[in-house]
Amino acid sequence: MTFSLNKPVWARPFIKKLRHGAPLTEGDVQILIELARRTQRLEAGKDIVTESGQPRSIILILDGWACRYKILPDGRRMNTSVFLAGDLCEPFGVLPRFLDHGLASLTPIVFARILLSEIKALVRENPRIEEALWWDLLATNAIEREHMVSLGRRLAVERLGHVFCEFHLRLQMVGRTDGSSYDMPLTQSTLSDLFGLSLVQANRSVQELRQRGLISLRKRRLTIHDLEGLRELSSFDGTYLQTAVPNST
């Protein structure tokens, strides 16, 4: 069901994020709020769009966690991307004829459907928003590259350490952290799918990070106790996110 209550509240993470890419005016903000007006709720573990479907709109995550995934013919699944509040799930200027992947909710989510025609008209008329959206696409591509590096070169414990640092910075950019803590609802099974690990490897890696005193994870709340230590362990350099948020906070 589509609803439009509290549009400014739902759009806030998207606006906070884009302000890292361009100096948006209050007029720009109102335009972005209106852009995200077609909002829907979805419970956890449900498809937003399915593989081989024909996309009719660009998906914007406004609250909660979602993922992009692929399923092999024998049923094996891999989550290839994680989307947080404020993330667009597709490039802003184009939609594929059909999807070679699925999008699903990992937690209860609120998302918006943005018509391609609307966003194309918007960027033609507003260079600041266009700049911010291009910046967002650059950051998204950088996240994908780092994920490939993790899969190919980082050890299991380094992969998890790196993504915990990345989630912290991405959530910090949209005002969703409390100091060094943030909600981390991903299960070890989801993390295994994301990094091609077994459940045993994922569990051992989380335990190692705990034993080193780098993190704690209680009731789906992750606290980073030694951010510099975690960054050093995982070779994390947050400059790839192209953000003005200090890399050392």
mmCIF file with all atom_site columns, N, CA and C in Angstrom, residues 11 15 19 36 38-40 61 63 69 81 99 105 123 134 142 154 196 202 210 224:
data_model
loop_
_atom_site.group_PDB
_atom_site.id
_atom_site.type_symbol
_atom_site.label_atom_id
_atom_site.label_alt_id
_atom_site.label_comp_id
_atom_site.label_asym_id
_atom_site.label_entity_id
_atom_site.label_seq_id
_atom_site.pdbx_PDB_ins_code
_atom_site.Cartn_x
_atom_site.Cartn_y
_atom_site.Cartn_z
_atom_site.occupancy
_atom_site.B_iso_or_equiv
_atom_site.pdbx_formal_charge
_atom_site.auth_seq_id
_atom_site.auth_comp_id
_atom_site.auth_asym_id
_atom_site.auth_atom_id
_atom_site.pdbx_PDB_model_num
ATOM 1  N N  . ALA A 1 11  ? 12.156 11.318  4.026   1.00 0.00 ? 11  ALA A N  1
ATOM 2  C CA . ALA A 1 11  ? 13.154 11.755  3.047   1.00 0.00 ? 11  ALA A CA 1
ATOM 3  C C  . ALA A 1 11  ? 14.447 12.248  3.689   1.00 0.00 ? 11  ALA A C  1
ATOM 4  N N  . ILE A 1 15  ? 18.184 13.189  1.894   1.00 0.00 ? 15  ILE A N  1
ATOM 5  C CA . ILE A 1 15  ? 18.640 14.578  1.798   1.00 0.00 ? 15  ILE A CA 1
ATOM 6  C C  . ILE A 1 15  ? 19.980 14.756  2.498   1.00 0.00 ? 15  ILE A C  1
ATOM 7  N N  . ARG A 1 19  ? 23.509 15.894  0.535   1.00 0.00 ? 19  ARG A N  1
ATOM 8  C CA . ARG A 1 19  ? 24.198 17.130  0.918   1.00 0.00 ? 19  ARG A CA 1
ATOM 9  C C  . ARG A 1 19  ? 25.704 16.933  1.044   1.00 0.00 ? 19  ARG A C  1
ATOM 10 N N  . ALA A 1 36  ? 10.286 11.823  -3.354  1.00 0.00 ? 36  ALA A N  1
ATOM 11 C CA . ALA A 1 36  ? 10.161 10.583  -2.573  1.00 0.00 ? 36  ALA A CA 1
ATOM 12 C C  . ALA A 1 36  ? 8.749  10.389  -2.021  1.00 0.00 ? 36  ALA A C  1
ATOM 13 N N  . ARG A 1 38  ? 6.084  8.699   -3.197  1.00 0.00 ? 38  ARG A N  1
ATOM 14 C CA . ARG A 1 38  ? 5.405  7.405   -3.360  1.00 0.00 ? 38  ARG A CA 1
ATOM 15 C C  . ARG A 1 38  ? 6.048  6.380   -2.424  1.00 0.00 ? 38  ARG A C  1
ATOM 16 N N  . THR A 1 39  ? 5.650  6.399   -1.178  1.00 0.00 ? 39  THR A N  1
ATOM 17 C CA . THR A 1 39  ? 6.299  5.570   -0.168  1.00 0.00 ? 39  THR A CA 1
ATOM 18 C C  . THR A 1 39  ? 5.475  4.336   0.163   1.00 0.00 ? 39  THR A C  1
ATOM 19 N N  . GLN A 1 40  ? 6.173  3.263   0.470   1.00 0.00 ? 40  GLN A N  1
ATOM 20 C CA . GLN A 1 40  ? 5.539  1.998   0.831   1.00 0.00 ? 40  GLN A CA 1
ATOM 21 C C  . GLN A 1 40  ? 6.286  1.358   1.990   1.00 0.00 ? 40  GLN A C  1
ATOM 22 N N  . ILE A 1 61  ? 15.585 3.543   -0.775  1.00 0.00 ? 61  ILE A N  1
ATOM 23 C CA . ILE A 1 61  ? 15.373 3.064   0.588   1.00 0.00 ? 61  ILE A CA 1
ATOM 24 C C  . ILE A 1 61  ? 15.340 4.274   1.522   1.00 0.00 ? 61  ILE A C  1
ATOM 25 N N  . ASP A 1 63  ? 14.074 3.880   4.979   1.00 0.00 ? 63  ASP A N  1
ATOM 26 C CA . ASP A 1 63  ? 14.293 3.406   6.348   1.00 0.00 ? 63  ASP A CA 1
ATOM 27 C C  . ASP A 1 63  ? 14.470 1.898   6.305   1.00 0.00 ? 63  ASP A C  1
ATOM 28 N N  . TYR A 1 69  ? 20.463 -9.289  -4.568  1.00 0.00 ? 69  TYR A N  1
ATOM 29 C CA . TYR A 1 69  ? 20.896 -10.676 -4.477  1.00 0.00 ? 69  TYR A CA 1
ATOM 30 C C  . TYR A 1 69  ? 20.798 -11.374 -5.833  1.00 0.00 ? 69  TYR A C  1
ATOM 31 N N  . SER A 1 81  ? 24.927 -6.688  -2.552  1.00 0.00 ? 81  SER A N  1
ATOM 32 C CA . SER A 1 81  ? 24.973 -5.302  -2.074  1.00 0.00 ? 81  SER A CA 1
ATOM 33 C C  . SER A 1 81  ? 24.019 -5.154  -0.905  1.00 0.00 ? 81  SER A C  1
ATOM 34 N N  . LEU A 1 99  ? 15.613 -7.078  -14.980 1.00 0.00 ? 99  LEU A N  1
ATOM 35 C CA . LEU A 1 99  ? 16.571 -7.182  -13.889 1.00 0.00 ? 99  LEU A CA 1
ATOM 36 C C  . LEU A 1 99  ? 17.301 -8.523  -13.927 1.00 0.00 ? 99  LEU A C  1
ATOM 37 N N  . SER A 1 105 ? 13.999 -6.940  1.150   1.00 0.00 ? 105 SER A N  1
ATOM 38 C CA . SER A 1 105 ? 14.133 -6.294  2.458   1.00 0.00 ? 105 SER A CA 1
ATOM 39 C C  . SER A 1 105 ? 14.831 -7.245  3.423   1.00 0.00 ? 105 SER A C  1
ATOM 40 N N  . VAL A 1 123 ? 16.788 16.466  -13.039 1.00 0.00 ? 123 VAL A N  1
ATOM 41 C CA . VAL A 1 123 ? 18.206 16.779  -13.203 1.00 0.00 ? 123 VAL A CA 1
ATOM 42 C C  . VAL A 1 123 ? 18.443 17.737  -14.366 1.00 0.00 ? 123 VAL A C  1
ATOM 43 N N  . TRP A 1 134 ? 25.098 12.448  -9.191  1.00 0.00 ? 134 TRP A N  1
ATOM 44 C CA . TRP A 1 134 ? 26.319 11.893  -9.790  1.00 0.00 ? 134 TRP A CA 1
ATOM 45 C C  . TRP A 1 134 ? 27.321 11.517  -8.706  1.00 0.00 ? 134 TRP A C  1
ATOM 46 N N  . ALA A 1 142 ? 32.140 2.959   -5.910  1.00 0.00 ? 142 ALA A N  1
ATOM 47 C CA . ALA A 1 142 ? 33.302 2.718   -5.054  1.00 0.00 ? 142 ALA A CA 1
ATOM 48 C C  . ALA A 1 142 ? 33.009 1.631   -4.023  1.00 0.00 ? 142 ALA A C  1
ATOM 49 N N  . ARG A 1 154 ? 40.777 -9.885  0.853   1.00 0.00 ? 154 ARG A N  1
ATOM 50 C CA . ARG A 1 154 ? 40.748 -9.783  2.314   1.00 0.00 ? 154 ARG A CA 1
ATOM 51 C C  . ARG A 1 154 ? 40.394 -11.127 2.946   1.00 0.00 ? 154 ARG A C  1
ATOM 52 N N  . GLY A 1 196 ? 30.475 -14.662 0.747   1.00 0.00 ? 196 GLY A N  1
ATOM 53 C CA . GLY A 1 196 ? 30.849 -15.988 0.289   1.00 0.00 ? 196 GLY A CA 1
ATOM 54 C C  . GLY A 1 196 ? 31.545 -16.807 1.354   1.00 0.00 ? 196 GLY A C  1
ATOM 55 N N  . ALA A 1 202 ? 32.013 -17.087 9.340   1.00 0.00 ? 202 ALA A N  1
ATOM 56 C CA . ALA A 1 202 ? 31.423 -15.826 9.792   1.00 0.00 ? 202 ALA A CA 1
ATOM 57 C C  . ALA A 1 202 ? 31.399 -15.754 11.309  1.00 0.00 ? 202 ALA A C  1
ATOM 58 N N  . ARG A 1 210 ? 35.535 -9.698  18.501  1.00 0.00 ? 210 ARG A N  1
ATOM 59 C CA . ARG A 1 210 ? 35.156 -9.480  19.900  1.00 0.00 ? 210 ARG A CA 1
ATOM 60 C C  . ARG A 1 210 ? 36.342 -9.720  20.827  1.00 0.00 ? 210 ARG A C  1
ATOM 61 N N  . ILE A 1 224 ? 31.613 -0.276  18.109  1.00 0.00 ? 224 ILE A N  1
ATOM 62 C CA . ILE A 1 224 ? 33.032 -0.360  17.757  1.00 0.00 ? 224 ILE A CA 1
ATOM 63 C C  . ILE A 1 224 ? 33.822 0.287   18.887  1.00 0.00 ? 224 ILE A C  1
#
